[in-house]
XYZ file of C-alpha atoms in Angstrom:
678
model
C 0.000 0.000 0.000
C 2.906 2.347 0.824
C 4.563 1.735 -2.549
C 1.275 2.271 -4.276
C 0.610 5.593 -2.476
C 4.101 7.022 -3.007
C 3.945 6.091 -6.667
C 0.708 7.972 -7.119
C 1.940 11.055 -5.268
C 5.253 11.128 -7.080
C 3.692 10.794 -10.504
C 2.810 14.184 -11.962
C 0.501 12.535 -14.460
C -1.852 11.534 -11.680
C -3.604 14.850 -12.001
C -5.401 13.144 -14.841
C -7.154 10.909 -12.305
C -9.183 13.796 -10.978
C -12.255 12.242 -12.565
C -12.174 9.630 -9.787
C -12.271 10.994 -6.218
C -9.238 9.951 -4.137
C -11.582 8.449 -1.553
C -13.023 6.145 -4.192
C -9.564 5.154 -5.384
C -8.657 4.285 -1.808
C -11.852 2.279 -1.491
C -11.024 0.342 -4.679
C -8.019 -1.080 -2.905
C -10.319 -3.116 -0.683
C -12.213 -4.585 -3.664
C -11.210 -8.156 -4.377
C -11.484 -7.630 -8.123
C -8.148 -6.554 -9.683
C -8.523 -2.950 -10.918
C -6.003 -0.647 -12.581
C -5.885 2.460 -14.738
C -3.961 2.288 -17.987
C -2.722 5.414 -19.726
C -3.098 4.491 -23.387
C -0.940 7.358 -24.671
C 1.887 6.801 -22.165
C 1.839 2.966 -22.383
C 1.884 2.773 -18.572
C -0.287 1.702 -15.689
C -0.727 4.771 -13.503
C -2.800 3.285 -10.729
C -3.546 -0.220 -9.423
C -5.115 -1.785 -6.362
C -3.492 -4.616 -4.446
C -5.248 -7.487 -6.336
C -4.067 -5.898 -9.599
C -0.504 -5.675 -8.310
C -0.672 -9.389 -7.556
C -2.143 -10.142 -10.972
C 0.628 -8.179 -12.693
C 3.336 -9.846 -10.585
C 4.378 -6.534 -9.004
C 7.732 -6.649 -7.196
C 10.350 -4.234 -5.851
C 12.730 -5.330 -8.609
C 10.114 -4.791 -11.288
C 7.476 -2.328 -9.994
C 4.302 -2.255 -12.042
C 3.795 1.491 -12.059
C 7.168 2.179 -13.625
C 6.995 -0.353 -16.419
C 7.009 0.768 -20.022
C 4.483 -1.573 -21.646
C 5.240 -0.371 -25.159
C 8.380 -2.465 -25.361
C 6.513 -5.732 -25.874
C 3.399 -4.327 -27.534
C 2.794 -4.964 -31.195
C 1.212 -2.421 -33.468
C -1.909 -4.597 -33.740
C -2.333 -4.684 -29.965
C -1.718 -0.938 -29.733
C -4.414 -0.247 -32.309
C -6.779 -2.655 -30.569
C -6.331 -0.863 -27.241
C -6.910 2.540 -28.830
C -10.052 1.217 -30.476
C -11.266 -0.069 -27.102
C -10.480 3.326 -25.547
C -12.517 5.021 -28.226
C -15.508 2.696 -27.978
C -15.548 2.592 -24.177
C -16.129 6.356 -23.885
C -19.853 5.702 -24.483
C -20.262 2.212 -23.051
C -17.891 -0.151 -21.218
C -16.288 -2.827 -23.395
C -15.713 -6.387 -22.213
C -13.426 -8.974 -23.724
C -10.830 -11.613 -23.028
C -7.312 -10.205 -23.004
C -3.901 -11.760 -22.774
C -1.563 -10.028 -20.305
C 2.165 -10.725 -20.156
C 3.379 -9.836 -16.631
C 7.088 -10.710 -16.596
C 6.557 -12.514 -19.918
C 4.035 -14.952 -18.427
C 0.839 -15.173 -20.509
C -2.427 -14.862 -18.618
C -5.910 -14.979 -20.107
C -8.052 -12.398 -18.281
C -11.576 -11.249 -18.848
C -11.523 -7.438 -18.574
C -14.136 -4.708 -18.463
C -12.756 -1.456 -19.958
C -14.171 2.002 -19.079
C -12.719 5.223 -20.505
C -12.534 7.710 -17.571
C -10.748 10.537 -19.432
C -11.768 14.188 -18.883
C -11.310 15.214 -22.518
C -10.668 13.884 -25.991
C -6.918 14.263 -25.585
C -6.728 11.676 -22.804
C -7.236 7.947 -22.982
C -7.356 6.582 -19.463
C -8.860 3.116 -19.234
C -10.208 1.814 -15.945
C -9.610 -1.916 -16.241
C -11.446 -4.463 -14.109
C -10.252 -8.067 -14.251
C -13.281 -10.226 -13.373
C -11.401 -13.108 -11.767
C -11.309 -13.566 -7.980
C -12.521 -17.043 -6.935
C -12.423 -18.480 -10.429
C -9.040 -17.000 -11.352
C -7.296 -20.307 -12.003
C -10.217 -21.738 -13.964
C -10.714 -18.664 -16.103
C -6.994 -17.857 -16.345
C -5.900 -21.171 -17.837
C -8.660 -23.814 -18.068
C -11.105 -21.519 -19.803
C -8.694 -20.503 -22.510
C -6.697 -23.664 -23.077
C -8.962 -26.656 -22.285
C -10.875 -28.464 -25.013
C -14.093 -27.909 -23.094
C -16.455 -25.351 -24.622
C -16.386 -22.317 -22.335
C -18.402 -19.126 -22.369
C -19.223 -16.194 -20.103
C -22.571 -14.435 -19.743
C -23.658 -11.387 -17.749
C -26.321 -11.362 -15.061
C -29.078 -11.035 -17.689
C -27.776 -13.934 -19.782
C -26.142 -11.856 -22.515
C -22.988 -13.300 -24.051
C -19.807 -11.604 -22.947
C -17.209 -13.888 -24.467
C -16.288 -17.440 -25.356
C -13.179 -19.466 -25.969
C -12.065 -20.778 -29.346
C -14.063 -23.982 -28.974
C -17.172 -21.917 -28.312
C -16.618 -19.825 -31.413
C -16.120 -22.977 -33.475
C -19.274 -24.562 -32.085
C -21.645 -21.608 -32.370
C -21.848 -19.541 -35.520
C -23.526 -16.593 -33.836
C -21.865 -14.546 -31.133
C -25.202 -13.143 -30.034
C -26.551 -16.355 -28.513
C -27.968 -15.836 -25.046
C -27.628 -18.126 -22.063
C -31.312 -19.181 -22.179
C -30.871 -20.048 -25.877
C -27.676 -21.972 -25.201
C -29.079 -24.180 -22.468
C -32.719 -24.018 -23.629
C -33.757 -22.928 -20.160
C -35.144 -19.660 -18.819
C -32.997 -17.635 -16.428
C -35.558 -18.026 -13.656
C -35.395 -21.817 -13.968
C -31.590 -21.725 -14.001
C -31.473 -19.604 -10.826
C -33.893 -22.009 -9.165
C -31.706 -24.986 -10.080
C -28.552 -23.278 -8.787
C -30.070 -22.342 -5.447
C -27.735 -21.162 -2.736
C -24.753 -23.078 -4.126
C -24.535 -20.683 -7.100
C -23.665 -23.558 -9.408
C -25.429 -26.400 -11.160
C -24.613 -29.358 -13.394
C -27.024 -31.082 -15.761
C -27.277 -32.883 -19.086
C -29.465 -31.568 -21.868
C -30.190 -32.273 -25.504
C -30.035 -29.100 -27.588
C -30.235 -28.134 -31.245
C -27.443 -26.046 -32.765
C -27.216 -25.244 -36.467
C -29.988 -27.733 -37.088
C -28.015 -30.559 -35.451
C -29.241 -32.258 -32.302
C -26.547 -32.899 -29.707
C -26.204 -33.799 -26.038
C -24.153 -31.598 -23.698
C -23.152 -31.828 -20.084
C -23.385 -28.280 -18.693
C -21.596 -26.976 -15.623
C -22.600 -23.420 -14.756
C -21.110 -21.235 -12.027
C -22.381 -17.875 -10.903
C -19.393 -15.586 -10.335
C -19.766 -13.271 -7.415
C -20.032 -10.371 -6.875
C -20.511 -9.621 -10.590
C -23.303 -12.219 -10.940
C -21.781 -13.377 -14.195
C -22.210 -16.936 -15.372
C -19.308 -19.023 -16.576
C -20.497 -22.019 -18.582
C -18.545 -25.200 -19.299
C -20.067 -27.647 -21.764
C -18.892 -31.087 -22.698
C -20.261 -32.741 -25.822
C -21.545 -36.115 -24.604
C -23.491 -37.040 -27.738
C -21.378 -40.145 -28.371
C -21.859 -41.368 -24.814
C -25.581 -40.705 -24.961
C -25.870 -42.595 -28.224
C -24.045 -45.526 -26.632
C -26.361 -45.360 -23.632
C -29.347 -45.329 -25.942
C -27.857 -48.285 -27.825
C -27.295 -50.199 -24.594
C -30.801 -49.357 -23.456
C -32.180 -50.494 -26.787
C -30.265 -53.758 -26.479
C -31.473 -54.187 -22.897
C -35.119 -53.603 -23.769
C -35.331 -55.008 -27.289
C -34.934 -58.497 -28.662
C -31.660 -58.666 -30.569
C -33.025 -61.203 -33.064
C -36.289 -59.531 -34.110
C -35.820 -55.936 -32.939
C -39.140 -56.049 -31.075
C -39.521 -55.164 -27.417
C -38.272 -58.006 -25.233
C -39.779 -59.174 -21.941
C -38.093 -56.383 -19.934
C -38.989 -53.600 -22.332
C -42.528 -54.896 -22.624
C -42.891 -55.086 -18.850
C -42.163 -51.350 -18.585
C -44.509 -50.629 -21.478
C -47.328 -52.680 -19.972
C -46.967 -51.020 -16.558
C -47.186 -47.636 -18.263
C -50.296 -48.675 -20.201
C -52.000 -49.895 -17.040
C -51.211 -46.600 -15.299
C -52.941 -44.749 -18.151
C -56.110 -46.680 -17.282
C -57.209 -46.810 -20.930
C -58.875 -50.109 -22.006
C -56.836 -52.449 -24.206
C -56.638 -56.063 -25.343
C -53.619 -58.272 -24.768
C -53.059 -61.134 -27.220
C -50.539 -63.867 -26.433
C -49.497 -65.593 -29.667
C -47.741 -68.967 -29.423
C -46.341 -70.646 -32.539
C -47.577 -74.226 -32.788
C -44.985 -77.021 -32.790
C -42.137 -74.497 -32.993
C -39.772 -76.821 -31.142
C -40.049 -79.177 -34.067
C -38.654 -76.445 -36.296
C -35.549 -76.193 -34.129
C -35.231 -79.950 -33.758
C -35.730 -80.854 -37.397
C -34.474 -77.808 -39.301
C -31.970 -76.430 -36.821
C -31.938 -73.322 -34.666
C -30.868 -71.067 -37.531
C -34.077 -71.965 -39.368
C -36.008 -71.358 -36.169
C -34.446 -67.907 -35.930
C -35.450 -67.185 -39.539
C -39.034 -68.110 -38.709
C -39.111 -65.753 -35.717
C -37.589 -62.898 -37.710
C -40.099 -63.374 -40.522
C -43.115 -63.513 -38.181
C -41.897 -60.386 -36.366
C -41.408 -58.591 -39.692
C -44.939 -59.458 -40.744
C -46.399 -58.140 -37.495
C -44.569 -54.836 -37.939
C -45.524 -54.540 -41.619
C -49.151 -55.644 -41.510
C -50.503 -54.702 -38.082
C -51.674 -51.102 -37.442
C -49.141 -48.686 -35.957
C -51.220 -48.389 -32.787
C -50.558 -52.062 -31.986
C -47.513 -52.753 -29.785
C -45.752 -56.061 -30.487
C -43.281 -57.830 -28.214
C -41.301 -61.052 -28.422
C -42.130 -62.275 -24.943
C -40.355 -65.645 -24.943
C -38.825 -68.174 -27.328
C -41.790 -68.660 -29.671
C -44.285 -66.396 -27.917
C -45.314 -62.915 -29.001
C -47.575 -60.466 -27.195
C -49.607 -57.849 -29.031
C -51.344 -54.994 -27.186
C -54.269 -53.371 -28.981
C -55.929 -50.173 -27.685
C -59.695 -50.415 -27.313
C -61.369 -47.577 -29.179
C -64.829 -46.967 -30.521
C -63.855 -48.131 -33.983
C -61.703 -51.043 -32.728
C -62.213 -54.476 -34.210
C -63.497 -57.316 -32.071
C -61.223 -59.831 -30.365
C -62.342 -62.426 -32.915
C -61.482 -60.204 -35.881
C -58.075 -59.241 -34.484
C -57.275 -62.877 -33.657
C -58.160 -63.994 -37.180
C -56.008 -61.218 -38.631
C -53.011 -62.340 -36.553
C -53.524 -66.008 -37.450
C -53.775 -65.183 -41.157
C -50.520 -63.205 -40.974
C -48.690 -66.111 -39.317
C -49.944 -68.913 -41.550
C -48.646 -67.508 -44.849
C -45.916 -69.818 -46.253
C -42.336 -68.809 -45.485
C -40.697 -68.967 -48.890
C -37.142 -68.646 -47.543
C -37.534 -71.973 -45.738
C -39.024 -74.282 -48.355
C -42.403 -72.497 -48.059
C -43.143 -74.151 -44.729
C -46.317 -73.064 -42.977
C -46.425 -72.146 -39.307
C -49.659 -71.938 -37.363
C -50.328 -70.240 -34.049
C -52.618 -70.382 -31.046
C -53.845 -67.167 -29.422
C -55.118 -66.330 -25.972
C -56.675 -62.932 -25.283
C -57.282 -60.962 -22.084
C -58.815 -57.531 -21.600
C -57.792 -54.582 -19.407
C -59.446 -53.697 -17.082
C -62.285 -56.188 -17.568
C -60.275 -59.347 -16.862
C -57.449 -57.895 -14.766
C -55.793 -54.602 -13.853
C -52.312 -55.881 -13.002
C -49.762 -56.591 -15.783
C -48.743 -60.039 -14.516
C -52.366 -61.119 -14.142
C -53.180 -60.031 -17.681
C -50.311 -62.057 -19.107
C -51.185 -65.096 -17.012
C -54.853 -64.964 -18.066
C -53.948 -64.600 -21.740
C -51.531 -67.517 -21.367
C -54.284 -69.659 -19.866
C -56.638 -68.773 -22.701
C -53.907 -69.608 -25.205
C -53.502 -73.140 -23.828
C -57.248 -73.557 -23.930
C -57.053 -72.577 -27.618
C -54.355 -75.214 -28.195
C -56.735 -77.866 -26.916
C -59.011 -76.987 -29.817
C -56.217 -77.649 -32.308
C -53.768 -75.478 -34.215
C -54.763 -72.082 -35.614
C -57.233 -71.450 -32.805
C -57.910 -68.575 -30.438
C -59.690 -68.170 -27.135
C -60.605 -65.302 -24.804
C -60.053 -65.595 -21.090
C -63.020 -66.557 -18.913
C -63.041 -66.422 -15.128
C -63.657 -70.154 -14.773
C -60.207 -70.680 -16.249
C -58.649 -69.477 -12.990
C -58.919 -72.977 -11.558
C -57.047 -74.307 -14.573
C -54.287 -71.774 -13.940
C -53.897 -73.024 -10.409
C -53.917 -76.625 -11.602
C -51.252 -76.036 -14.267
C -49.062 -74.150 -11.849
C -49.357 -76.918 -9.265
C -48.484 -79.589 -11.867
C -45.399 -77.705 -13.051
C -44.214 -77.183 -9.494
C -44.932 -80.800 -8.605
C -43.006 -82.142 -11.594
C -39.835 -80.519 -10.281
C -39.844 -82.847 -7.305
C -41.609 -85.857 -8.833
C -38.383 -87.478 -10.041
C -36.440 -86.695 -6.883
C -39.132 -88.119 -4.608
C -39.877 -91.123 -6.852
C -43.473 -90.108 -7.429
C -43.320 -91.163 -11.086
C -44.076 -94.868 -11.569
C -43.603 -96.890 -14.796
C -46.699 -98.806 -15.894
C -46.771 -101.630 -18.405
C -49.517 -102.731 -20.808
C -49.265 -106.117 -22.594
C -48.759 -106.385 -26.348
C -50.266 -109.654 -27.569
C -50.015 -111.864 -30.637
C -53.722 -112.024 -31.501
C -53.510 -115.342 -33.344
C -52.346 -117.437 -30.395
C -53.152 -114.955 -27.589
C -49.519 -114.924 -26.404
C -47.671 -112.136 -24.640
C -44.825 -110.941 -26.879
C -43.952 -107.692 -25.084
C -45.249 -104.585 -23.394
C -45.524 -100.849 -23.757
C -44.057 -98.752 -20.962
C -46.233 -95.857 -19.820
C -46.007 -93.302 -17.045
C -48.039 -92.786 -13.913
C -47.732 -89.928 -11.440
C -49.114 -90.245 -7.959
C -48.653 -86.792 -6.446
C -49.001 -86.438 -2.657
C -50.812 -83.138 -3.176
C -52.607 -83.585 -6.520
C -53.381 -87.282 -6.374
C -53.108 -89.367 -9.540
C -52.367 -87.098 -12.511
C -53.124 -88.631 -15.936
C -50.214 -88.715 -18.433
C -52.070 -86.658 -21.049
C -52.145 -83.828 -18.505
C -48.678 -83.863 -16.954
C -46.753 -84.840 -20.120
C -48.037 -81.680 -21.771
C -46.878 -79.587 -18.814
C -43.536 -81.402 -18.817
C -43.038 -80.397 -22.437
C -43.979 -76.798 -21.655
C -41.639 -76.590 -18.684
C -38.689 -78.236 -20.481
C -38.637 -81.345 -18.237
C -39.699 -83.822 -20.911
C -36.157 -84.795 -21.866
C -35.259 -85.661 -18.278
C -38.501 -87.562 -17.698
C -38.199 -89.333 -21.056
C -34.671 -90.527 -20.246
C -35.824 -91.773 -16.851
C -38.754 -93.849 -18.163
C -36.629 -95.329 -20.983
C -33.879 -96.412 -18.584
C -36.314 -97.729 -15.942
C -38.362 -99.668 -18.493
C -35.234 -101.241 -20.041
C -34.023 -102.407 -16.633
C -37.421 -103.897 -15.767
C -37.969 -105.637 -19.118
C -34.450 -107.076 -19.053
C -35.252 -108.593 -15.682
C -38.411 -110.206 -17.094
C -36.502 -111.530 -20.107
C -34.058 -113.271 -17.811
C -36.771 -114.679 -15.557
C -39.038 -115.972 -18.325
C -36.423 -116.914 -20.872
C -38.473 -115.142 -23.540
C -37.171 -112.270 -25.697
C -39.949 -109.899 -24.625
C -40.095 -106.679 -26.599
C -40.364 -103.258 -25.045
C -42.079 -100.234 -26.600
C -41.424 -96.762 -25.194
C -42.975 -93.482 -26.333
C -40.639 -90.723 -27.457
C -42.065 -87.259 -27.998
C -41.046 -85.143 -30.982
C -39.358 -82.756 -28.544
C -37.022 -85.529 -27.380
C -36.012 -86.488 -30.906
C -33.180 -83.986 -31.182
C -29.473 -84.263 -31.956
C -28.643 -85.361 -28.399
C -31.164 -88.193 -28.331
C -28.929 -90.690 -30.147
C -26.199 -90.235 -27.529
C -28.781 -90.690 -24.778
C -30.063 -93.881 -26.412
C -26.556 -95.304 -26.741
C -25.784 -94.496 -23.127
C -28.944 -96.211 -21.799
C -28.472 -99.335 -23.932
C -24.854 -99.621 -22.812
C -25.480 -99.108 -19.109
C -28.588 -101.308 -18.843
C -27.379 -104.036 -21.213
C -30.792 -104.159 -22.849
C -30.680 -105.779 -26.329
C -31.373 -103.090 -28.937
C -33.306 -105.434 -31.244
C -35.954 -105.957 -28.546
C -36.544 -102.221 -28.103
C -39.079 -100.229 -30.137
C -39.482 -96.472 -29.950
C -42.977 -95.203 -30.611
C -43.242 -91.799 -32.309
C -46.396 -89.823 -33.046
C -47.070 -88.506 -36.523
C -46.216 -84.963 -35.394
C -42.601 -85.706 -36.348
C -43.678 -85.363 -39.991
C -44.715 -81.744 -39.552
C -41.411 -80.380 -40.764
C -38.110 -81.288 -42.391
C -38.586 -84.873 -43.454
C -34.890 -85.157 -44.350
C -33.882 -84.533 -40.762
C -36.540 -86.972 -39.550
C -35.279 -89.710 -41.870
C -31.658 -89.041 -40.863
C -32.412 -89.453 -37.158
C -34.647 -92.476 -37.648
C -31.905 -94.144 -39.685
C -29.451 -93.505 -36.851
C -31.875 -95.224 -34.465
C -32.543 -98.103 -36.842
C -28.823 -98.664 -37.463
C -28.480 -99.621 -33.800
C -31.088 -102.362 -34.224
C -33.780 -100.404 -32.393
C -37.241 -100.619 -33.944
C -39.378 -97.604 -34.838
C -43.181 -97.614 -34.671
C -45.535 -94.839 -35.808
C -48.123 -94.403 -33.051
C -51.755 -93.286 -33.557
C -51.391 -93.830 -37.294
C -54.042 -92.229 -39.468
C -55.012 -89.317 -37.230
C -52.088 -86.940 -37.544
C -49.853 -85.354 -40.122
C -48.263 -88.289 -41.901
C -47.957 -88.327 -45.649
C -48.286 -91.626 -47.466
C -45.585 -90.448 -49.869
C -43.044 -90.637 -47.031
C -44.057 -93.897 -45.356
C -42.122 -96.115 -47.748
C -38.981 -93.988 -47.286
C -38.909 -94.191 -43.503
C -36.832 -96.790 -41.641
C -39.811 -97.944 -39.571
C -40.868 -101.402 -38.423
C -44.478 -101.058 -37.345
C -47.672 -99.013 -37.374
C -50.195 -98.660 -34.579
C -53.759 -98.278 -35.772
C -55.247 -95.507 -33.679
C -57.807 -96.503 -31.067
C -60.396 -94.162 -32.602
C -60.728 -96.529 -35.587
C -61.044 -99.558 -33.279
C -63.714 -97.818 -31.189
C -65.754 -97.233 -34.349
C -64.734 -100.531 -35.905
C -68.080 -101.238 -37.596
C -67.754 -98.025 -39.631
C -63.972 -97.909 -39.995
C -63.318 -101.327 -41.489
C -62.391 -99.847 -44.886
C -59.720 -97.604 -43.336
C -58.414 -100.442 -41.175
C -58.263 -102.837 -44.119
C -56.435 -100.283 -46.282
C -53.910 -99.547 -43.524
C -53.195 -103.241 -42.958
C -52.853 -103.886 -46.686
C -50.400 -101.000 -47.062
C -48.376 -102.173 -44.058
C -48.248 -105.687 -45.442
C -46.919 -104.416 -48.766
C -44.211 -102.470 -46.910
C -43.347 -105.398 -44.624
C -44.452 -103.564 -41.483
C -45.950 -105.097 -38.367
C -49.354 -103.748 -37.324
C -50.520 -103.214 -33.752
C -54.246 -102.750 -33.158
C -54.444 -100.366 -30.223
C -57.521 -99.969 -28.042
C -59.033 -103.492 -28.143
C -61.571 -103.291 -25.333
C -64.292 -105.825 -26.194
C -64.697 -109.340 -27.532
C -66.495 -107.909 -30.574
C -63.568 -105.696 -31.456
C -61.177 -108.610 -30.959
C -63.184 -110.883 -33.237
C -63.447 -108.203 -35.938
C -59.680 -107.710 -35.912
C -59.011 -111.477 -35.954
C -60.144 -111.421 -39.588
C -56.750 -109.962 -40.443
C -53.684 -112.186 -40.128
C -50.513 -111.536 -38.182
C -51.836 -108.675 -36.055
C -50.540 -107.633 -32.655
C -53.024 -106.207 -30.186
C -53.091 -103.960 -27.152
C -55.982 -102.700 -25.033
C -58.108 -103.016 -21.927
C -59.469 -106.361 -23.167
C -56.084 -107.837 -22.280
C -55.136 -105.529 -19.437
C -55.049 -101.928 -18.350
C -51.591 -100.418 -17.794
C -50.373 -101.752 -14.427
C -47.234 -101.459 -12.322
C -44.508 -104.124 -12.407
C -45.847 -106.117 -9.466
C -49.340 -106.326 -10.946
C -47.968 -107.110 -14.397
C -46.239 -110.210 -13.037
C -49.618 -111.460 -11.814
C -51.275 -111.272 -15.229
C -52.113 -114.664 -16.713
C -50.492 -113.557 -19.968
C -47.224 -113.164 -18.076
C -47.423 -116.277 -15.872
C -48.113 -118.474 -18.916
C -44.596 -117.748 -20.103
C -43.073 -119.876 -17.362
C -42.582 -123.627 -17.985
C -44.917 -125.893 -15.983
C -44.283 -129.175 -14.135
C -47.630 -130.783 -13.516
C -49.923 -128.152 -12.072
C -47.138 -126.125 -10.442
C -45.607 -123.063 -12.028
C -41.862 -123.146 -11.862
C -40.696 -119.554 -11.410
C -37.140 -118.329 -11.530
C -35.752 -116.142 -8.824
C -35.878 -112.428 -9.550
C -32.689 -110.812 -10.655
C -31.152 -108.136 -8.445
């Protein structure tokens, strides 16, 4: 302060400062903002407060007030300063300026005011608006790659760094325009901290971009220094990740997670809508017979059709493997559930030309919000229940949920839960039904079937729990268990009776995949059961799709000596053009023809004649009466199976059947039985 005062008093030119009272000059020394007066004509600073002395690196060896600033000043800078002096006579000028105290460059934002008494003087009162943000504005603002700008208390642009100038074509942009936010809202966000940070999407030069803004209010000037980081790339990645998280990568539709959010939102809107659950019929056969790549092509094609042919107001989701959900708003001009269901089914059933023009059918269950349910999970569950009811009617069917179906939901859920422990707790029991040579009424083998005695559900019929096992993915495990158990039991009976009893075991189309052959080999090896006495029974559903794959797998089975029988022949999907190409050994005439034997004799006769030509054995399934037996005895070399001979029974009861006991040799009236193996 003493140096400063003596310098002023010793300098004769200080008479020019008479425009500013000495008391005010003294008061300026207590202001934290650096302030100094520059004599433009003399190229010298003639007054400075303490913060300015610090800014200019004042020292006893190099006192600020005695420096000749013209030595390092270019003509361009000199002209610029004179221009500022001229313009600031009417209104203060503000701009970024580079100072070189002791040859050290400093970027400073300065407000210039011309305080001269007459036209002959050019005294500039310079205010460096730094203080708390000196370091940030001195170096970071000017040199960092971040876009930086400074606005006054009203949001008018004061200045910006090079990055700002490159990013914004206009220099008249206001703070509200930059951040797309009113000043009142900005002040509210900043609160007492006088700073705020947020992310916002803005439009500049017609281009949409994301920026992370950090805004500080500089006190006491109430200026705003703005730092912006372009985060468009990060935001795009986030949007991509979100899209991947909420959309199915194969079809591009909403996935289960994305749909869950959508459905919750729709329920909150409380506007009526329909929910359709679409399940592709026999889709697992596509994967098993054509491969998973073909299955993927089917899903992509079905999804594409939904997007192309359903109205834009419909929301489609791939909910699970082969399940889609479609939400349809209910409006006055909306179509009925029946009409929408038929539209969806017609879209699905069109041949897929890319995959040999195969046709896929679907089953649909529908539920209504808020009529059936108001909760998302309940709606899906009810539609799912209706869909399975539709499947019972056959492929390409649809059904709307009805309240009485709630009991079926509980039943299905209980069966699926019970199946998880059925194997572990030995609740599943193999049953055996005799297969008889009709001509001499002799037992030649048996078919292995399944029984489930649940401690909570009681006896569950196979047609009910097998379907749930297939739905829940447990069929492979259960199928392996019954095949192994039946082989072990039949082998024991072969050894005891000395007869080469045959064993027939059902294999579902779902089981007949690439891994099945390995499973078959493993069971035959470990049990020691002779392959030539084993027959696998397959339903005609295996002919739904790629017959080449079917033939390939059946040949692999046949090459091991295992027989193949087509079960329920005549009621399913078989094509007579394929029968002669298949490596099969037998056909089972479906029980429906036997039940109506008086009216079905033409079909039965034709089937037997065809089988005879192909060298296939024929099993008449469902013989329940003497009349049916006598009618079938007209045909030679038939095998028979049905309640007339025995219902399916467990192993202990099977051993008591007269058909079984007759296999043992007799001595007089006594049956000589061999001890049981194991």
